[in-house]
Amino acid sequence: MSATATATSFDRPVVRRRRWLRWLAWFGIAVFVLFVFYLAIAVPWMNRWGATDAEVAAQLPGDELVPVASAITNRAVTVNATPEQLYPWIVQLGVDRGGMYSVLFVENLMGLHVTNADTIHPEWQNLAVGDFVRFTPKEYALNPGPGLWVREMDAPNTL
């Protein structure tokens, strides 16, 4: 073996290691940039998705229940219906009731076994203060799981 061949064989692992470290550094930078983008642009956009500046600034029913909130999220959808027409649909919200009116494929992919109602059901119109609206079934791994406690009702304006 010549001295040149020996030096080249020793350099090859060093070159591979440098390439690997360079790739790892670029990957780390890309992850950091994506994380900063997510925090600076995506999260603020998601936390006020569909809501106007006036809606975000408005005092909404229930705001007084949590005067100092650790997180504030305002999402809005324009529905061409009166509160009287919409309220029965909102009252039957929940996986063990009328469903979540969301993306059914995603909900069932998560094992929630949700079916969304396509009509108003009288048996689900009896929601009351103190009731728990389930986001997951009772037998789900996270029992009682995520959901909402009904603290205030003023039909057809507030739930």
JSON list of N, CA and C in Angstrom, two decimals, residues 31-92:
[
{"chain": "A", "resi": 31, "resn": "VAL", "atom": "N", "xyz": [-35.97, 22.59, 10.68]},
{"chain": "A", "resi": 31, "resn": "VAL", "atom": "CA", "xyz": [-36.95, 22.34, 11.74]},
{"chain": "A", "resi": 31, "resn": "VAL", "atom": "C", "xyz": [-37.17, 23.60, 12.57]},
{"chain": "A", "resi": 32, "resn": "PHE", "atom": "N", "xyz": [-36.10, 24.30, 12.90]},
{"chain": "A", "resi": 32, "resn": "PHE", "atom": "CA", "xyz": [-36.20, 25.54, 13.67]},
{"chain": "A", "resi": 32, "resn": "PHE", "atom": "C", "xyz": [-37.00, 26.60, 12.91]},
{"chain": "A", "resi": 33, "resn": "VAL", "atom": "N", "xyz": [-36.71, 26.76, 11.62]},
{"chain": "A", "resi": 33, "resn": "VAL", "atom": "CA", "xyz": [-37.43, 27.75, 10.80]},
{"chain": "A", "resi": 33, "resn": "VAL", "atom": "C", "xyz": [-38.92, 27.39, 10.72]},
{"chain": "A", "resi": 34, "resn": "LEU", "atom": "N", "xyz": [-39.24, 26.12, 10.52]},
{"chain": "A", "resi": 34, "resn": "LEU", "atom": "CA", "xyz": [-40.63, 25.69, 10.49]},
{"chain": "A", "resi": 34, "resn": "LEU", "atom": "C", "xyz": [-41.32, 25.93, 11.83]},
{"chain": "A", "resi": 35, "resn": "PHE", "atom": "N", "xyz": [-40.62, 25.68, 12.92]},
{"chain": "A", "resi": 35, "resn": "PHE", "atom": "CA", "xyz": [-41.18, 25.91, 14.26]},
{"chain": "A", "resi": 35, "resn": "PHE", "atom": "C", "xyz": [-41.46, 27.39, 14.49]},
{"chain": "A", "resi": 36, "resn": "VAL", "atom": "N", "xyz": [-40.52, 28.25, 14.10]},
{"chain": "A", "resi": 36, "resn": "VAL", "atom": "CA", "xyz": [-40.73, 29.70, 14.24]},
{"chain": "A", "resi": 36, "resn": "VAL", "atom": "C", "xyz": [-41.89, 30.15, 13.37]},
{"chain": "A", "resi": 37, "resn": "PHE", "atom": "N", "xyz": [-41.97, 29.65, 12.14]},
{"chain": "A", "resi": 37, "resn": "PHE", "atom": "CA", "xyz": [-43.10, 29.97, 11.26]},
{"chain": "A", "resi": 37, "resn": "PHE", "atom": "C", "xyz": [-44.41, 29.54, 11.91]},
{"chain": "A", "resi": 38, "resn": "TYR", "atom": "N", "xyz": [-44.44, 28.33, 12.46]},
{"chain": "A", "resi": 38, "resn": "TYR", "atom": "CA", "xyz": [-45.64, 27.81, 13.10]},
{"chain": "A", "resi": 38, "resn": "TYR", "atom": "C", "xyz": [-46.07, 28.72, 14.25]},
{"chain": "A", "resi": 39, "resn": "LEU", "atom": "N", "xyz": [-45.13, 29.10, 15.11]},
{"chain": "A", "resi": 39, "resn": "LEU", "atom": "CA", "xyz": [-45.47, 29.95, 16.27]},
{"chain": "A", "resi": 39, "resn": "LEU", "atom": "C", "xyz": [-45.83, 31.37, 15.87]},
{"chain": "A", "resi": 40, "resn": "ALA", "atom": "N", "xyz": [-45.11, 31.93, 14.89]},
{"chain": "A", "resi": 40, "resn": "ALA", "atom": "CA", "xyz": [-45.30, 33.34, 14.54]},
{"chain": "A", "resi": 40, "resn": "ALA", "atom": "C", "xyz": [-46.46, 33.57, 13.58]},
{"chain": "A", "resi": 41, "resn": "ILE", "atom": "N", "xyz": [-46.75, 32.61, 12.71]},
{"chain": "A", "resi": 41, "resn": "ILE", "atom": "CA", "xyz": [-47.76, 32.85, 11.68]},
{"chain": "A", "resi": 41, "resn": "ILE", "atom": "C", "xyz": [-48.93, 31.87, 11.78]},
{"chain": "A", "resi": 42, "resn": "ALA", "atom": "N", "xyz": [-48.65, 30.58, 11.85]},
{"chain": "A", "resi": 42, "resn": "ALA", "atom": "CA", "xyz": [-49.72, 29.59, 11.82]},
{"chain": "A", "resi": 42, "resn": "ALA", "atom": "C", "xyz": [-50.60, 29.63, 13.08]},
{"chain": "A", "resi": 43, "resn": "VAL", "atom": "N", "xyz": [-49.99, 29.67, 14.26]},
{"chain": "A", "resi": 43, "resn": "VAL", "atom": "CA", "xyz": [-50.79, 29.66, 15.50]},
{"chain": "A", "resi": 43, "resn": "VAL", "atom": "C", "xyz": [-51.68, 30.90, 15.60]},
{"chain": "A", "resi": 44, "resn": "PRO", "atom": "N", "xyz": [-51.16, 32.11, 15.40]},
{"chain": "A", "resi": 44, "resn": "PRO", "atom": "CA", "xyz": [-52.07, 33.27, 15.46]},
{"chain": "A", "resi": 44, "resn": "PRO", "atom": "C", "xyz": [-53.20, 33.18, 14.43]},
{"chain": "A", "resi": 45, "resn": "TRP", "atom": "N", "xyz": [-52.91, 32.70, 13.24]},
{"chain": "A", "resi": 45, "resn": "TRP", "atom": "CA", "xyz": [-53.95, 32.56, 12.22]},
{"chain": "A", "resi": 45, "resn": "TRP", "atom": "C", "xyz": [-54.99, 31.53, 12.65]},
{"chain": "A", "resi": 46, "resn": "MET", "atom": "N", "xyz": [-54.54, 30.38, 13.17]},
{"chain": "A", "resi": 46, "resn": "MET", "atom": "CA", "xyz": [-55.47, 29.33, 13.60]},
{"chain": "A", "resi": 46, "resn": "MET", "atom": "C", "xyz": [-56.31, 29.78, 14.79]},
{"chain": "A", "resi": 47, "resn": "ASN", "atom": "N", "xyz": [-55.73, 30.59, 15.68]},
{"chain": "A", "resi": 47, "resn": "ASN", "atom": "CA", "xyz": [-56.46, 31.02, 16.88]},
{"chain": "A", "resi": 47, "resn": "ASN", "atom": "C", "xyz": [-57.52, 32.07, 16.60]},
{"chain": "A", "resi": 48, "resn": "ARG", "atom": "N", "xyz": [-57.57, 32.59, 15.39]},
{"chain": "A", "resi": 48, "resn": "ARG", "atom": "CA", "xyz": [-58.64, 33.53, 15.03]},
{"chain": "A", "resi": 48, "resn": "ARG", "atom": "C", "xyz": [-59.21, 33.23, 13.65]},
{"chain": "A", "resi": 49, "resn": "TRP", "atom": "N", "xyz": [-59.19, 31.98, 13.28]},
{"chain": "A", "resi": 49, "resn": "TRP", "atom": "CA", "xyz": [-59.62, 31.51, 11.97]},
{"chain": "A", "resi": 49, "resn": "TRP", "atom": "C", "xyz": [-61.05, 31.94, 11.70]},
{"chain": "A", "resi": 50, "resn": "GLY", "atom": "N", "xyz": [-61.25, 32.70, 10.63]},
{"chain": "A", "resi": 50, "resn": "GLY", "atom": "CA", "xyz": [-62.57, 33.12, 10.20]},
{"chain": "A", "resi": 50, "resn": "GLY", "atom": "C", "xyz": [-63.15, 34.31, 10.95]},
{"chain": "A", "resi": 51, "resn": "ALA", "atom": "N", "xyz": [-62.54, 34.72, 12.04]},
{"chain": "A", "resi": 51, "resn": "ALA", "atom": "CA", "xyz": [-63.08, 35.81, 12.86]},
{"chain": "A", "resi": 51, "resn": "ALA", "atom": "C", "xyz": [-62.57, 37.16, 12.38]},
{"chain": "A", "resi": 52, "resn": "THR", "atom": "N", "xyz": [-63.45, 38.15, 12.39]},
{"chain": "A", "resi": 52, "resn": "THR", "atom": "CA", "xyz": [-63.06, 39.51, 12.02]},
{"chain": "A", "resi": 52, "resn": "THR", "atom": "C", "xyz": [-62.39, 40.18, 13.22]},
{"chain": "A", "resi": 53, "resn": "ASP", "atom": "N", "xyz": [-61.75, 41.33, 12.98]},
{"chain": "A", "resi": 53, "resn": "ASP", "atom": "CA", "xyz": [-61.14, 42.08, 14.09]},
{"chain": "A", "resi": 53, "resn": "ASP", "atom": "C", "xyz": [-62.19, 42.46, 15.12]},
{"chain": "A", "resi": 54, "resn": "ALA", "atom": "N", "xyz": [-63.38, 42.84, 14.66]},
{"chain": "A", "resi": 54, "resn": "ALA", "atom": "CA", "xyz": [-64.46, 43.23, 15.57]},
{"chain": "A", "resi": 54, "resn": "ALA", "atom": "C", "xyz": [-64.90, 42.04, 16.43]},
{"chain": "A", "resi": 55, "resn": "GLU", "atom": "N", "xyz": [-64.97, 40.85, 15.83]},
{"chain": "A", "resi": 55, "resn": "GLU", "atom": "CA", "xyz": [-65.36, 39.66, 16.60]},
{"chain": "A", "resi": 55, "resn": "GLU", "atom": "C", "xyz": [-64.30, 39.28, 17.62]},
{"chain": "A", "resi": 56, "resn": "VAL", "atom": "N", "xyz": [-63.04, 39.43, 17.25]},
{"chain": "A", "resi": 56, "resn": "VAL", "atom": "CA", "xyz": [-61.96, 39.11, 18.19]},
{"chain": "A", "resi": 56, "resn": "VAL", "atom": "C", "xyz": [-61.97, 40.08, 19.36]},
{"chain": "A", "resi": 57, "resn": "ALA", "atom": "N", "xyz": [-62.24, 41.36, 19.10]},
{"chain": "A", "resi": 57, "resn": "ALA", "atom": "CA", "xyz": [-62.22, 42.38, 20.16]},
{"chain": "A", "resi": 57, "resn": "ALA", "atom": "C", "xyz": [-63.49, 42.38, 21.01]},
{"chain": "A", "resi": 58, "resn": "ALA", "atom": "N", "xyz": [-64.56, 41.79, 20.51]},
{"chain": "A", "resi": 58, "resn": "ALA", "atom": "CA", "xyz": [-65.86, 41.84, 21.20]},
{"chain": "A", "resi": 58, "resn": "ALA", "atom": "C", "xyz": [-65.85, 41.05, 22.50]},
{"chain": "A", "resi": 59, "resn": "GLN", "atom": "N", "xyz": [-66.64, 41.53, 23.46]},
{"chain": "A", "resi": 59, "resn": "GLN", "atom": "CA", "xyz": [-66.90, 40.78, 24.69]},
{"chain": "A", "resi": 59, "resn": "GLN", "atom": "C", "xyz": [-67.99, 39.77, 24.38]},
{"chain": "A", "resi": 60, "resn": "LEU", "atom": "N", "xyz": [-67.70, 38.49, 24.51]},
{"chain": "A", "resi": 60, "resn": "LEU", "atom": "CA", "xyz": [-68.64, 37.43, 24.14]},
{"chain": "A", "resi": 60, "resn": "LEU", "atom": "C", "xyz": [-69.24, 36.79, 25.38]},
{"chain": "A", "resi": 61, "resn": "PRO", "atom": "N", "xyz": [-70.44, 36.22, 25.26]},
{"chain": "A", "resi": 61, "resn": "PRO", "atom": "CA", "xyz": [-71.03, 35.52, 26.40]},
{"chain": "A", "resi": 61, "resn": "PRO", "atom": "C", "xyz": [-70.09, 34.43, 26.90]},
{"chain": "A", "resi": 62, "resn": "GLY", "atom": "N", "xyz": [-69.90, 34.38, 28.19]},
{"chain": "A", "resi": 62, "resn": "GLY", "atom": "CA", "xyz": [-69.01, 33.39, 28.79]},
{"chain": "A", "resi": 62, "resn": "GLY", "atom": "C", "xyz": [-67.63, 33.93, 29.09]},
{"chain": "A", "resi": 63, "resn": "ASP", "atom": "N", "xyz": [-67.24, 35.06, 28.52]},
{"chain": "A", "resi": 63, "resn": "ASP", "atom": "CA", "xyz": [-65.93, 35.64, 28.80]},
{"chain": "A", "resi": 63, "resn": "ASP", "atom": "C", "xyz": [-65.76, 35.95, 30.29]},
{"chain": "A", "resi": 64, "resn": "GLU", "atom": "N", "xyz": [-66.86, 36.30, 30.95]},
{"chain": "A", "resi": 64, "resn": "GLU", "atom": "CA", "xyz": [-66.79, 36.64, 32.38]},
{"chain": "A", "resi": 64, "resn": "GLU", "atom": "C", "xyz": [-66.55, 35.39, 33.24]},
{"chain": "A", "resi": 65, "resn": "LEU", "atom": "N", "xyz": [-66.77, 34.20, 32.71]},
{"chain": "A", "resi": 65, "resn": "LEU", "atom": "CA", "xyz": [-66.54, 32.97, 33.46]},
{"chain": "A", "resi": 65, "resn": "LEU", "atom": "C", "xyz": [-65.06, 32.69, 33.66]},
{"chain": "A", "resi": 66, "resn": "VAL", "atom": "N", "xyz": [-64.23, 33.18, 32.74]},
{"chain": "A", "resi": 66, "resn": "VAL", "atom": "CA", "xyz": [-62.77, 33.02, 32.84]},
{"chain": "A", "resi": 66, "resn": "VAL", "atom": "C", "xyz": [-62.15, 34.39, 32.60]},
{"chain": "A", "resi": 67, "resn": "PRO", "atom": "N", "xyz": [-62.11, 35.25, 33.65]},
{"chain": "A", "resi": 67, "resn": "PRO", "atom": "CA", "xyz": [-61.65, 36.62, 33.44]},
{"chain": "A", "resi": 67, "resn": "PRO", "atom": "C", "xyz": [-60.20, 36.73, 32.99]},
{"chain": "A", "resi": 68, "resn": "VAL", "atom": "N", "xyz": [-59.33, 35.83, 33.46]},
{"chain": "A", "resi": 68, "resn": "VAL", "atom": "CA", "xyz": [-57.92, 35.84, 33.04]},
{"chain": "A", "resi": 68, "resn": "VAL", "atom": "C", "xyz": [-57.63, 34.50, 32.38]},
{"chain": "A", "resi": 69, "resn": "ALA", "atom": "N", "xyz": [-57.83, 34.45, 31.08]},
{"chain": "A", "resi": 69, "resn": "ALA", "atom": "CA", "xyz": [-57.65, 33.20, 30.34]},
{"chain": "A", "resi": 69, "resn": "ALA", "atom": "C", "xyz": [-56.19, 33.00, 29.97]},
{"chain": "A", "resi": 70, "resn": "SER", "atom": "N", "xyz": [-55.72, 31.76, 30.06]},
{"chain": "A", "resi": 70, "resn": "SER", "atom": "CA", "xyz": [-54.34, 31.46, 29.67]},
{"chain": "A", "resi": 70, "resn": "SER", "atom": "C", "xyz": [-54.21, 31.34, 28.16]},
{"chain": "A", "resi": 71, "resn": "ALA", "atom": "N", "xyz": [-55.30, 31.06, 27.48]},
{"chain": "A", "resi": 71, "resn": "ALA", "atom": "CA", "xyz": [-55.30, 30.98, 26.02]},
{"chain": "A", "resi": 71, "resn": "ALA", "atom": "C", "xyz": [-56.64, 31.52, 25.51]},
{"chain": "A", "resi": 72, "resn": "ILE", "atom": "N", "xyz": [-56.58, 32.27, 24.43]},
{"chain": "A", "resi": 72, "resn": "ILE", "atom": "CA", "xyz": [-57.79, 32.83, 23.83]},
{"chain": "A", "resi": 72, "resn": "ILE", "atom": "C", "xyz": [-57.84, 32.41, 22.38]},
{"chain": "A", "resi": 73, "resn": "THR", "atom": "N", "xyz": [-58.94, 31.78, 22.00]},
{"chain": "A", "resi": 73, "resn": "THR", "atom": "CA", "xyz": [-59.13, 31.33, 20.64]},
{"chain": "A", "resi": 73, "resn": "THR", "atom": "C", "xyz": [-60.48, 31.82, 20.15]},
{"chain": "A", "resi": 74, "resn": "ASN", "atom": "N", "xyz": [-60.51, 32.47, 19.00]},
{"chain": "A", "resi": 74, "resn": "ASN", "atom": "CA", "xyz": [-61.74, 32.93, 18.38]},
{"chain": "A", "resi": 74, "resn": "ASN", "atom": "C", "xyz": [-61.81, 32.35, 16.98]},
{"chain": "A", "resi": 75, "resn": "ARG", "atom": "N", "xyz": [-62.78, 31.49, 16.75]},
{"chain": "A", "resi": 75, "resn": "ARG", "atom": "CA", "xyz": [-62.99, 30.94, 15.42]},
{"chain": "A", "resi": 75, "resn": "ARG", "atom": "C", "xyz": [-64.41, 31.24, 15.01]},
{"chain": "A", "resi": 76, "resn": "ALA", "atom": "N", "xyz": [-64.60, 31.57, 13.75]},
{"chain": "A", "resi": 76, "resn": "ALA", "atom": "CA", "xyz": [-65.93, 31.98, 13.30]},
{"chain": "A", "resi": 76, "resn": "ALA", "atom": "C", "xyz": [-66.24, 31.38, 11.94]},
{"chain": "A", "resi": 77, "resn": "VAL", "atom": "N", "xyz": [-67.52, 31.12, 11.76]},
{"chain": "A", "resi": 77, "resn": "VAL", "atom": "CA", "xyz": [-68.05, 30.66, 10.48]},
{"chain": "A", "resi": 77, "resn": "VAL", "atom": "C", "xyz": [-69.34, 31.42, 10.25]},
{"chain": "A", "resi": 78, "resn": "THR", "atom": "N", "xyz": [-69.51, 31.95, 9.06]},
{"chain": "A", "resi": 78, "resn": "THR", "atom": "CA", "xyz": [-70.75, 32.64, 8.73]},
{"chain": "A", "resi": 78, "resn": "THR", "atom": "C", "xyz": [-71.78, 31.61, 8.30]},
{"chain": "A", "resi": 79, "resn": "VAL", "atom": "N", "xyz": [-72.91, 31.61, 8.99]},
{"chain": "A", "resi": 79, "resn": "VAL", "atom": "CA", "xyz": [-74.00, 30.69, 8.68]},
{"chain": "A", "resi": 79, "resn": "VAL", "atom": "C", "xyz": [-75.21, 31.54, 8.33]},
{"chain": "A", "resi": 80, "resn": "ASN", "atom": "N", "xyz": [-75.78, 31.31, 7.18]},
{"chain": "A", "resi": 80, "resn": "ASN", "atom": "CA", "xyz": [-76.95, 32.07, 6.75]},
{"chain": "A", "resi": 80, "resn": "ASN", "atom": "C", "xyz": [-78.21, 31.48, 7.36]},
{"chain": "A", "resi": 81, "resn": "ALA", "atom": "N", "xyz": [-78.35, 31.69, 8.67]},
{"chain": "A", "resi": 81, "resn": "ALA", "atom": "CA", "xyz": [-79.52, 31.20, 9.41]},
{"chain": "A", "resi": 81, "resn": "ALA", "atom": "C", "xyz": [-79.71, 32.09, 10.63]},
{"chain": "A", "resi": 82, "resn": "THR", "atom": "N", "xyz": [-80.91, 32.10, 11.15]},
{"chain": "A", "resi": 82, "resn": "THR", "atom": "CA", "xyz": [-81.19, 32.88, 12.36]},
{"chain": "A", "resi": 82, "resn": "THR", "atom": "C", "xyz": [-80.72, 32.08, 13.58]},
{"chain": "A", "resi": 83, "resn": "PRO", "atom": "N", "xyz": [-80.50, 32.73, 14.71]},
{"chain": "A", "resi": 83, "resn": "PRO", "atom": "CA", "xyz": [-80.15, 32.00, 15.93]},
{"chain": "A", "resi": 83, "resn": "PRO", "atom": "C", "xyz": [-81.19, 30.92, 16.28]},
{"chain": "A", "resi": 84, "resn": "GLU", "atom": "N", "xyz": [-82.46, 31.21, 16.03]},
{"chain": "A", "resi": 84, "resn": "GLU", "atom": "CA", "xyz": [-83.51, 30.23, 16.32]},
{"chain": "A", "resi": 84, "resn": "GLU", "atom": "C", "xyz": [-83.39, 28.98, 15.45]},
{"chain": "A", "resi": 85, "resn": "GLN", "atom": "N", "xyz": [-82.91, 29.15, 14.23]},
{"chain": "A", "resi": 85, "resn": "GLN", "atom": "CA", "xyz": [-82.72, 28.00, 13.34]},
{"chain": "A", "resi": 85, "resn": "GLN", "atom": "C", "xyz": [-81.45, 27.22, 13.69]},
{"chain": "A", "resi": 86, "resn": "LEU", "atom": "N", "xyz": [-80.44, 27.90, 14.16]},
{"chain": "A", "resi": 86, "resn": "LEU", "atom": "CA", "xyz": [-79.14, 27.29, 14.42]},
{"chain": "A", "resi": 86, "resn": "LEU", "atom": "C", "xyz": [-79.05, 26.62, 15.79]},
{"chain": "A", "resi": 87, "resn": "TYR", "atom": "N", "xyz": [-79.71, 27.19, 16.79]},
{"chain": "A", "resi": 87, "resn": "TYR", "atom": "CA", "xyz": [-79.59, 26.72, 18.17]},
{"chain": "A", "resi": 87, "resn": "TYR", "atom": "C", "xyz": [-79.88, 25.23, 18.35]},
{"chain": "A", "resi": 88, "resn": "PRO", "atom": "N", "xyz": [-80.93, 24.67, 17.75]},
{"chain": "A", "resi": 88, "resn": "PRO", "atom": "CA", "xyz": [-81.18, 23.23, 17.93]},
{"chain": "A", "resi": 88, "resn": "PRO", "atom": "C", "xyz": [-80.03, 22.34, 17.46]},
{"chain": "A", "resi": 89, "resn": "TRP", "atom": "N", "xyz": [-79.29, 22.78, 16.45]},
{"chain": "A", "resi": 89, "resn": "TRP", "atom": "CA", "xyz": [-78.14, 22.02, 15.97]},
{"chain": "A", "resi": 89, "resn": "TRP", "atom": "C", "xyz": [-76.99, 22.08, 16.97]},
{"chain": "A", "resi": 90, "resn": "ILE", "atom": "N", "xyz": [-76.78, 23.25, 17.56]},
{"chain": "A", "resi": 90, "resn": "ILE", "atom": "CA", "xyz": [-75.69, 23.42, 18.53]},
{"chain": "A", "resi": 90, "resn": "ILE", "atom": "C", "xyz": [-75.99, 22.63, 19.80]},
{"chain": "A", "resi": 91, "resn": "VAL", "atom": "N", "xyz": [-77.25, 22.62, 20.24]},
{"chain": "A", "resi": 91, "resn": "VAL", "atom": "CA", "xyz": [-77.64, 21.92, 21.46]},
{"chain": "A", "resi": 91, "resn": "VAL", "atom": "C", "xyz": [-77.39, 20.42, 21.35]},
{"chain": "A", "resi": 92, "resn": "GLN", "atom": "N", "xyz": [-77.50, 19.84, 20.17]},
{"chain": "A", "resi": 92, "resn": "GLN", "atom": "CA", "xyz": [-77.29, 18.39, 20.05]},
{"chain": "A", "resi": 92, "resn": "GLN", "atom": "C", "xyz": [-75.85, 18.03, 19.70]}
]
